[in-house]
PDB file of C-alpha atoms in Angstrom:
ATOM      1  CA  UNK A 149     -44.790   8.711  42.220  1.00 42.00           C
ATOM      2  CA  UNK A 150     -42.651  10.434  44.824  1.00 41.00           C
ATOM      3  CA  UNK A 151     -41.003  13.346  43.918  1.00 41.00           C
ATOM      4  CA  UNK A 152     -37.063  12.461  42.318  1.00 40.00           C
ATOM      5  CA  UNK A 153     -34.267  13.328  44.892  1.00 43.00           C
ATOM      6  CA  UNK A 154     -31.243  12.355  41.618  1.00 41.00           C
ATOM      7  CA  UNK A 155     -28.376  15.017  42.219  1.00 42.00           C
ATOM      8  CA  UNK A 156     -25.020  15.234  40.510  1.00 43.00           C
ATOM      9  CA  UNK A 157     -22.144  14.098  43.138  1.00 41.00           C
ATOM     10  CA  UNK A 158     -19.755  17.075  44.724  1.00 38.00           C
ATOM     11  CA  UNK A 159     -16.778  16.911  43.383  1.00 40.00           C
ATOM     12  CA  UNK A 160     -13.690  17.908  44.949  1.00 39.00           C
ATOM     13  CA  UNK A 161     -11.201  20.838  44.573  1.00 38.00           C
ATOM     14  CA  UNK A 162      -8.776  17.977  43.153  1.00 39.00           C
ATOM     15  CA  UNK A 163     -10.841  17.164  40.257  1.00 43.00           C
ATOM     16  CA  UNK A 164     -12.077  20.917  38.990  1.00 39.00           C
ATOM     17  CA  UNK A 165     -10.873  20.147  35.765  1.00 44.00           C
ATOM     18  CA  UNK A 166     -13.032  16.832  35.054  1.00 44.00           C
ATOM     19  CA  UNK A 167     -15.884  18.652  36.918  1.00 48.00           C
ATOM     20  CA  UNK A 168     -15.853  21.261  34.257  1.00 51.00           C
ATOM     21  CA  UNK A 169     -16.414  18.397  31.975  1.00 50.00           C
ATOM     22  CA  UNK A 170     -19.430  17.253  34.368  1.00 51.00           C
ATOM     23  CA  UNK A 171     -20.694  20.760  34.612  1.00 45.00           C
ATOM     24  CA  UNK A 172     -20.432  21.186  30.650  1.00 51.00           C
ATOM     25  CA  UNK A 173     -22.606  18.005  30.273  1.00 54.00           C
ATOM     26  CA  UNK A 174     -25.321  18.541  32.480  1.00 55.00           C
ATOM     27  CA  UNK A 175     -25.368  22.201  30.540  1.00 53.00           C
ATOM     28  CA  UNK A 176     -25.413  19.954  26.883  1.00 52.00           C
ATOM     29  CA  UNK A 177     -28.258  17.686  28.225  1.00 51.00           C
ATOM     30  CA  UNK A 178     -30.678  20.499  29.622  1.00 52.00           C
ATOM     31  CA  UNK A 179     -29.676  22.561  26.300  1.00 52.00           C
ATOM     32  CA  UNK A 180     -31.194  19.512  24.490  1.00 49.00           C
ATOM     33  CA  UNK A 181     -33.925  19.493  26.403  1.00 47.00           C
ATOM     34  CA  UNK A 182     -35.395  23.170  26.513  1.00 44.00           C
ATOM     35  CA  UNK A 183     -34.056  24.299  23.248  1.00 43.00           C
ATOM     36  CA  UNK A 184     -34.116  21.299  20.704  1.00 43.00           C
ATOM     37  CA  UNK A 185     -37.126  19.748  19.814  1.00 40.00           C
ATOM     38  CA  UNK A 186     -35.707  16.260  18.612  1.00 47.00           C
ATOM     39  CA  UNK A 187     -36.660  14.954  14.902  1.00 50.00           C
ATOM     40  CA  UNK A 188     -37.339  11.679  14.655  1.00 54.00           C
ATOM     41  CA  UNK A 189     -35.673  10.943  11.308  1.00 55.00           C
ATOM     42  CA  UNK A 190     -37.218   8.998   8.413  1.00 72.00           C
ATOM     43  CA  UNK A 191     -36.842   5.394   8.902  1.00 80.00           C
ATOM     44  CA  UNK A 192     -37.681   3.686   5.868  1.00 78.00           C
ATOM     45  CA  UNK A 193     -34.698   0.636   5.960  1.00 89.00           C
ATOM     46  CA  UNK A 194     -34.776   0.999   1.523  1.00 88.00           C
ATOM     47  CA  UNK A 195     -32.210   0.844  -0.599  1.00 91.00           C
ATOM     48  CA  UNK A 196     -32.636   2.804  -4.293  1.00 93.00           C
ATOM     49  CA  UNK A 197     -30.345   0.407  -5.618  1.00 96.00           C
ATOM     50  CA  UNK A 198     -29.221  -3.672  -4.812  1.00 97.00           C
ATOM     51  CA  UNK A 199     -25.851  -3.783  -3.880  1.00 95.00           C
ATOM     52  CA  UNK A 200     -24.993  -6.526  -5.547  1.00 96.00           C
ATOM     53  CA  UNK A 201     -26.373  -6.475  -9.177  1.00 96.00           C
ATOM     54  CA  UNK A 202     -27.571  -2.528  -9.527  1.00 97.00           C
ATOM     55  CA  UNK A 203     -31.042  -3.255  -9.697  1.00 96.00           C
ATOM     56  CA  UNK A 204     -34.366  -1.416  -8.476  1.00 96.00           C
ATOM     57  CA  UNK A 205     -36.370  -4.514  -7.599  1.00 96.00           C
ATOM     58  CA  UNK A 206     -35.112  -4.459  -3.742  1.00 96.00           C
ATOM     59  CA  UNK A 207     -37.225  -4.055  -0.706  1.00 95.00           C
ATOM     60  CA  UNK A 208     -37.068  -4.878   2.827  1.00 94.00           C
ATOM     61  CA  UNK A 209     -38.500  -7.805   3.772  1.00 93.00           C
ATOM     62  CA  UNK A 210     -40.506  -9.087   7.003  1.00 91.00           C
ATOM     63  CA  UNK A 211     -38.533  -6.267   8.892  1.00 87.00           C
ATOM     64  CA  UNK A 212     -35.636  -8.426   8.870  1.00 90.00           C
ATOM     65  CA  UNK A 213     -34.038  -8.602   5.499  1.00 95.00           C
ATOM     66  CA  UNK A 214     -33.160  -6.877   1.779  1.00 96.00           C
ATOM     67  CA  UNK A 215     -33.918  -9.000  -0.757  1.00 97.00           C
ATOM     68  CA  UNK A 216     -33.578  -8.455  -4.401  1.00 97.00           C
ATOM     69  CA  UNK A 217     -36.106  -9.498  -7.367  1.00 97.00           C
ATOM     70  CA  UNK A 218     -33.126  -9.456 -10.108  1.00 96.00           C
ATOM     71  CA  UNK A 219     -30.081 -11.079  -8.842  1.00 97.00           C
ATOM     72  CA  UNK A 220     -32.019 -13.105  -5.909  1.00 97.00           C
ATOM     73  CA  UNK A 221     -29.527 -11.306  -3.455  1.00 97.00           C
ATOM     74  CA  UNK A 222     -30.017 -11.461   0.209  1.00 97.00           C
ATOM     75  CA  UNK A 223     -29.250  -9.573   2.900  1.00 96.00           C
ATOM     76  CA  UNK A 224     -30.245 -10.231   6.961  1.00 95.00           C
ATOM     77  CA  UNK A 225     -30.698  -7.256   9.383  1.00 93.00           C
ATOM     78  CA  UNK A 226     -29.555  -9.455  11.995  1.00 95.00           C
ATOM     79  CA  UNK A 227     -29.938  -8.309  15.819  1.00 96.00           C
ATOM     80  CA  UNK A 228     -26.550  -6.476  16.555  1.00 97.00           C
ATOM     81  CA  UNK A 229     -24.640  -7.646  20.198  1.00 98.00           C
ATOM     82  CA  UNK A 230     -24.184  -4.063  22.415  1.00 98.00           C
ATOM     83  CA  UNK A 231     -22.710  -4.051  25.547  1.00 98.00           C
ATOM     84  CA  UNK A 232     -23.734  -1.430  28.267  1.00 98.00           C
ATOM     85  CA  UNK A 233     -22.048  -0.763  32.139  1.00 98.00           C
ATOM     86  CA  UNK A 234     -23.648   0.528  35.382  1.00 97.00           C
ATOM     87  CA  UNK A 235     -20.063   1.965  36.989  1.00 94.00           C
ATOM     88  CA  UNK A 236     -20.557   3.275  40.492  1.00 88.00           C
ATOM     89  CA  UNK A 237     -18.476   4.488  42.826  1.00 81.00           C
ATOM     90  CA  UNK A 238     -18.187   3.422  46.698  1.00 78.00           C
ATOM     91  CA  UNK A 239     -21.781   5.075  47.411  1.00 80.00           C
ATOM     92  CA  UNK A 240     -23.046   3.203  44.509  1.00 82.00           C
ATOM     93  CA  UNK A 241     -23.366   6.995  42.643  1.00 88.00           C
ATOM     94  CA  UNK A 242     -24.003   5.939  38.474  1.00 94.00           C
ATOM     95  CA  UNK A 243     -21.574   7.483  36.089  1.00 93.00           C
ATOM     96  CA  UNK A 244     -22.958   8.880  32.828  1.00 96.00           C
ATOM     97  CA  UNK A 245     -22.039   9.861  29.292  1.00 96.00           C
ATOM     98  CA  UNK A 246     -23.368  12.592  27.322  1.00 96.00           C
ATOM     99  CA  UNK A 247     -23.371  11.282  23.795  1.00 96.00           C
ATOM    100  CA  UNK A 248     -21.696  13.301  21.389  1.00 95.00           C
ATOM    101  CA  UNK A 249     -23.404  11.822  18.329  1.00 93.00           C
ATOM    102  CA  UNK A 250     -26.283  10.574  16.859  1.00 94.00           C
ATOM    103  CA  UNK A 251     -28.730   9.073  17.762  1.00 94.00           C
ATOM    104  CA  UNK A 252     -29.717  10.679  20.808  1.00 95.00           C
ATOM    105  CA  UNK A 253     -26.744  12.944  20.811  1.00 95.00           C
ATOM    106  CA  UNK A 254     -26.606  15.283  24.064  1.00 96.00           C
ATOM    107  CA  UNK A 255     -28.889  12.252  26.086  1.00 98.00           C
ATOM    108  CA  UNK A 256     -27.255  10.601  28.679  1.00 98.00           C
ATOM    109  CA  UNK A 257     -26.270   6.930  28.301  1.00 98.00           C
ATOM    110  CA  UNK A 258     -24.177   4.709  30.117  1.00 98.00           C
ATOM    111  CA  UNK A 259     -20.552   3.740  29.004  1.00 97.00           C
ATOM    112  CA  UNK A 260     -20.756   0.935  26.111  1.00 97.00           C
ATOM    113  CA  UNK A 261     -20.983   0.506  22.458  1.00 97.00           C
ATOM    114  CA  UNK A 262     -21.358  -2.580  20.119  1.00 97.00           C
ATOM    115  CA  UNK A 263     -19.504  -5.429  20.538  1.00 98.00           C
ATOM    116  CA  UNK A 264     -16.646  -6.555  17.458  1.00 98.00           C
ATOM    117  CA  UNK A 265     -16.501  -9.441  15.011  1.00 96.00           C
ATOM    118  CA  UNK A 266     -15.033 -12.552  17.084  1.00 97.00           C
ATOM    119  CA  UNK A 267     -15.454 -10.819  20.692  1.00 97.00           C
ATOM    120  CA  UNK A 268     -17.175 -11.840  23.604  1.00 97.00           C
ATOM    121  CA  UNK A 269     -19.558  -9.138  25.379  1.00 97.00           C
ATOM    122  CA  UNK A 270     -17.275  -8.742  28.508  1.00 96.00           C
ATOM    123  CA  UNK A 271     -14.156  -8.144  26.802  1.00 96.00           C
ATOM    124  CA  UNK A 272     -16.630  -5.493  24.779  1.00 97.00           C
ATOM    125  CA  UNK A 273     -17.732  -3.891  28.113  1.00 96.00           C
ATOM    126  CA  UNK A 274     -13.928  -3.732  29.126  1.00 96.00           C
ATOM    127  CA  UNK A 275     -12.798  -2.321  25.851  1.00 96.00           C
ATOM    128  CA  UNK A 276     -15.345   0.434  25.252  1.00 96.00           C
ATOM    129  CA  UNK A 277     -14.667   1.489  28.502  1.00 94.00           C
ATOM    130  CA  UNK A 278     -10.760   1.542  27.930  1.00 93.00           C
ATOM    131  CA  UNK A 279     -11.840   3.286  24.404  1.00 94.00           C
ATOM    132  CA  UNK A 280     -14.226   5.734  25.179  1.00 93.00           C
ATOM    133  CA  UNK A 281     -12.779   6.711  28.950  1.00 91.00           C
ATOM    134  CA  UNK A 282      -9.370   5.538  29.362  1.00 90.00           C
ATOM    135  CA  UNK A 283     -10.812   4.058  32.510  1.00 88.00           C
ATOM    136  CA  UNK A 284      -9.990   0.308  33.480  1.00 87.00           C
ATOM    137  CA  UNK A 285     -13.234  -1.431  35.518  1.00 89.00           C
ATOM    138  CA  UNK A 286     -12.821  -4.594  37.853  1.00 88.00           C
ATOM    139  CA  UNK A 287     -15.146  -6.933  39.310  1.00 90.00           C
ATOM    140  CA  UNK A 288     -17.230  -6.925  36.246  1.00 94.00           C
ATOM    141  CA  UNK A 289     -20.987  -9.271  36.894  1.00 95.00           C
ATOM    142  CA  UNK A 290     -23.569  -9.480  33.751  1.00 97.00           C
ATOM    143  CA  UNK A 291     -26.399  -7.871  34.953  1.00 97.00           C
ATOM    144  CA  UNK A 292     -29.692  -8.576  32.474  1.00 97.00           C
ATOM    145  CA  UNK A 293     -30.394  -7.487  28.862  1.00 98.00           C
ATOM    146  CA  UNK A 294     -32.990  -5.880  26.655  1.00 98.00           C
ATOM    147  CA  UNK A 295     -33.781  -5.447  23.042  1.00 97.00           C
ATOM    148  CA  UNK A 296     -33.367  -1.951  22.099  1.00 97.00           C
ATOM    149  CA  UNK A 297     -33.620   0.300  18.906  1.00 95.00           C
ATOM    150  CA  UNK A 298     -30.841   2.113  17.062  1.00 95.00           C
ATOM    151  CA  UNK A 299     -31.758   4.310  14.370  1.00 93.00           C
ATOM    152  CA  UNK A 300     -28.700   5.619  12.625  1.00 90.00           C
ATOM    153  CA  UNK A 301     -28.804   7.323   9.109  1.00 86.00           C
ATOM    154  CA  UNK A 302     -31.971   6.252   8.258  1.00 85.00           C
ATOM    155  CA  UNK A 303     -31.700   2.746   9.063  1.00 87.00           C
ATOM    156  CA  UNK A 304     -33.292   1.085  11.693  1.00 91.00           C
ATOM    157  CA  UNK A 305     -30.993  -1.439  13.797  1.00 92.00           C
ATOM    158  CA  UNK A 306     -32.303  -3.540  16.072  1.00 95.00           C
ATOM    159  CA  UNK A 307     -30.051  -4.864  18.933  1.00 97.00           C
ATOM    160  CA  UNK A 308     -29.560  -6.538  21.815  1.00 98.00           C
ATOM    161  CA  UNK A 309     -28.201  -4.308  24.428  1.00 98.00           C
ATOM    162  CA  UNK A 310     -26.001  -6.916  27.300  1.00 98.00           C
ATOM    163  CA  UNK A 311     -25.889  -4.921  30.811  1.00 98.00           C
ATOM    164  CA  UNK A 312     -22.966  -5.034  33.436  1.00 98.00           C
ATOM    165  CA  UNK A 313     -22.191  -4.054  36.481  1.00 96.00           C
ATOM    166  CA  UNK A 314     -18.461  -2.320  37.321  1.00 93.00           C
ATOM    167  CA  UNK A 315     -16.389  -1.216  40.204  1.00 86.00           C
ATOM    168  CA  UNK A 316     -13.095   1.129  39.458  1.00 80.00           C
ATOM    169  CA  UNK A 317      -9.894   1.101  41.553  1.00 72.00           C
ATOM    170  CA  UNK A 318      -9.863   4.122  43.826  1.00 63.00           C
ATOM    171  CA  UNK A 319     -13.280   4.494  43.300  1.00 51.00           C
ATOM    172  CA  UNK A 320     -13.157   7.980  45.083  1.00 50.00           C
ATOM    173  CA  UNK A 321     -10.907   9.495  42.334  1.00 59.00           C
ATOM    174  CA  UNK A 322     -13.195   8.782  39.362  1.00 62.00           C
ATOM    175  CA  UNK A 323     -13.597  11.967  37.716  1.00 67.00           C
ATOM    176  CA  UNK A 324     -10.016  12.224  37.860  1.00 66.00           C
ATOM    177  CA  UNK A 325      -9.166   9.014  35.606  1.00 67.00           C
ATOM    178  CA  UNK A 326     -11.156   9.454  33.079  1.00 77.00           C
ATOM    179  CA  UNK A 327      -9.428  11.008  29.344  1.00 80.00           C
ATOM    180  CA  UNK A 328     -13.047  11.528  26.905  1.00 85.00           C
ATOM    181  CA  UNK A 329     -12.682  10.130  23.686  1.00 85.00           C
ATOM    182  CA  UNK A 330     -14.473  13.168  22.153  1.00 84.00           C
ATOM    183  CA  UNK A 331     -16.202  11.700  18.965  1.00 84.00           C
ATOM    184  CA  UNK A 332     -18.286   9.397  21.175  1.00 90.00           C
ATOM    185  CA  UNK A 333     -18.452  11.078  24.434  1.00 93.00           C
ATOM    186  CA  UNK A 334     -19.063  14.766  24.883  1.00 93.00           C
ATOM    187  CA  UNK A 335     -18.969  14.792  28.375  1.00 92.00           C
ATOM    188  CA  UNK A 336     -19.533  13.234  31.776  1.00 91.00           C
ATOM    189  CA  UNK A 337     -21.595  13.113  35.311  1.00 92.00           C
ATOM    190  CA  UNK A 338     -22.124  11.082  38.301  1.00 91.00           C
ATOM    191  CA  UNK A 339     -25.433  10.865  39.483  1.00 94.00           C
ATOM    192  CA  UNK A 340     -26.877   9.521  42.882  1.00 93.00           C
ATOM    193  CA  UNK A 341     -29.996   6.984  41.841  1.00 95.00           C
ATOM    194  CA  UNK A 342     -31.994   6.090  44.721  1.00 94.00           C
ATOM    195  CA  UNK A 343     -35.677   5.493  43.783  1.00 95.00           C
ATOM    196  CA  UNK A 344     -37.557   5.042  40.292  1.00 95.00           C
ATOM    197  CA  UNK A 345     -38.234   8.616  40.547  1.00 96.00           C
ATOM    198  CA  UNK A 346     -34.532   9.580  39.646  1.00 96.00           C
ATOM    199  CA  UNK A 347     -34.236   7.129  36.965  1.00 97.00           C
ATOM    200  CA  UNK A 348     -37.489   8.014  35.551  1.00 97.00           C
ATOM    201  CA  UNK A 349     -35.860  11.953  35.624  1.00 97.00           C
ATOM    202  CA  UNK A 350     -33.096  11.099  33.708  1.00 97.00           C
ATOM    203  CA  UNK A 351     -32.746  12.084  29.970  1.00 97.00           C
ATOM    204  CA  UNK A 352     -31.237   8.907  29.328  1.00 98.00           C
ATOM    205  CA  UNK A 353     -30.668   8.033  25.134  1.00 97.00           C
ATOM    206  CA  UNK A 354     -32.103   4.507  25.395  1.00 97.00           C
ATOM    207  CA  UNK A 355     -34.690   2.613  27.173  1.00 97.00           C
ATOM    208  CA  UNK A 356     -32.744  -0.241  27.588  1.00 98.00           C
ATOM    209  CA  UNK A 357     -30.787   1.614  29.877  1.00 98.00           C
ATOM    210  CA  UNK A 358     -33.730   2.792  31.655  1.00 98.00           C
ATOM    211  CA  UNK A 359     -35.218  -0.677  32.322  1.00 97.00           C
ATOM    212  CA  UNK A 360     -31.756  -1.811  33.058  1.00 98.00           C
ATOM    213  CA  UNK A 361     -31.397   0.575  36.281  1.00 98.00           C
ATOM    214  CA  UNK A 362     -34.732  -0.046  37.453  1.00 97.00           C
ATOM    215  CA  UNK A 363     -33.728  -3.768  37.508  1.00 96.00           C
ATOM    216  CA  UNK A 364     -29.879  -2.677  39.467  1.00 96.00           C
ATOM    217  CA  UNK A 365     -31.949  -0.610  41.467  1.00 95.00           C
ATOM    218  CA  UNK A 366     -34.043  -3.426  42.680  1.00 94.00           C
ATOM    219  CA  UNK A 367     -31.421  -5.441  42.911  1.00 92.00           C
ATOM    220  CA  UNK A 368     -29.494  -3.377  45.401  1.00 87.00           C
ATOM    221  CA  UNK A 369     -32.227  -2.843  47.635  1.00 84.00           C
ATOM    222  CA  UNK A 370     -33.200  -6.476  47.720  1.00 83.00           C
ATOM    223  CA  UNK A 371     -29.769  -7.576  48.652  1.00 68.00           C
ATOM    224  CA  UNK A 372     -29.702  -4.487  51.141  1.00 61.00           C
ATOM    225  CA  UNK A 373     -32.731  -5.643  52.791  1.00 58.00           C
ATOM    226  CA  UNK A 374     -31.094  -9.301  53.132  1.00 58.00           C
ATOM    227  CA  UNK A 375     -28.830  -8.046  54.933  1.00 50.00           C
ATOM    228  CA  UNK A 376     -30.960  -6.185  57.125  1.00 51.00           C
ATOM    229  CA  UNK A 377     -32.714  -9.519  57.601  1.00 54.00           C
ATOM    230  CA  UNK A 378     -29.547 -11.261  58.637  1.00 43.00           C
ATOM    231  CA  UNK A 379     -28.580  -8.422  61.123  1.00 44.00           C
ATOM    232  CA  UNK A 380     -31.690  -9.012  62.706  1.00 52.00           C
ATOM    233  CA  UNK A 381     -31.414 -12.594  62.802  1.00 54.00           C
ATOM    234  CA  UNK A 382     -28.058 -12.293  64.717  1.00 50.00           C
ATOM    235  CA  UNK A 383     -29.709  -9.935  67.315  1.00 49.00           C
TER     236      UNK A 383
END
């Protein structure tokens, strides 16, 4: 595998104070790295109690439901709808999140979040984006999706994560629209991803988001070797 060329974009003298936030996260995620040695925690999906009737006789069933021996209570761990969104810029640079909680807090994830009761997954992708970054997209496109894992106080969700691609208006003032909603995001970067070998560098939180830039990545270079193609072809 070639050696990974991913760098954090420049940013101008106009944005220093969002670059401070981009500088403090790419501090957070290396401090998570090299100092913290992450727990996984105990996933055991039990309750001590039913919630329904108070009994002990409850257990977890087929990895997909509670069910209780007393009352005859049931409830589904049903796959929960998340919505993820590969922003870029004009050069097609990939802005990040550094999560600020569990799971996986101080990893780096791309903007999203689950989607609500009674919504559809792209008015999810433009919400969490409006929610956790003050930052209206455009020209949204699904993109692919993946089951992922979310393990969050000792529970084990499973869900599955919907990917989208994103332009902003005035793409080359990014870093200066963004307003961090600091319970969910602890700070932010812009990275340049040009081979596997950047994404596989990446401390990202999720491997849904991993697989899902591999497939953007492809992607891109197919359509930019199409129109190489047709170039040629005009020649």
């Amino acid at each position: 595998m070639a050696e990974s060329n991913s760098s954090s974009v420049s940013i101008t003298a106009s944005e220093a104070q969002v670059s401070d936030q981009t500088f403090k996260a790419n501090q957070t995620v290396q401090a998570q790295q090299a100092a913290k040695v992450q727990t996984q925690p105990q996933i055991d999906n039990n309750f001590n109690f039913c919630p329904k009737c108070g009994g002990k006789k409850i257990s977890y069933i087929d990895n997909r439901k509670w069910g209780c021996a007393d009352c005859g209570f049931k409830l589904y761990n049903n796959v929960a709808a998340a919505v993820g969104i590969i922003i870029t810029d004009k050069n097609d640079n990939v802005f990040f999140e550094v999560r600020a909680k569990e799971p996986r807090k101080g990893f780096l994830a791309l903007p999203g979040g689950f989607c609500d009761p009674d919504e559809t997954a792209e008015h999810a992708a433009l919400r969490e984006c409006k929610e956790e970054l003050d930052l209206q997209i455009e020209d949204v496109k699904y993109l692919c999706s993946f089951p992922n894992v979310y393990d969050y106080k000792n529970i084990r969700y499973k869900t599955c994560d919907m990917f989208f691609t994103a332009k902003i208006p005035h793409s080359e003032t990014l870093m200066e629209q963004i307003e961090l909603q600091e319970r969910e995001v602890a700070g932010v970067t812009v990275k340049s991803v040009k081979s596997e070998a950047d994404i596989e560098a990446l401390p990202l939180a999720f491997e849904s988001a991993r697989k899902t830039l591999k497939i953007w990545l492809s992607s891109r270079n197919l359509a930019a070797k199409n129109i190489s193609s047709e170039i040629q072809e005009v020649k």
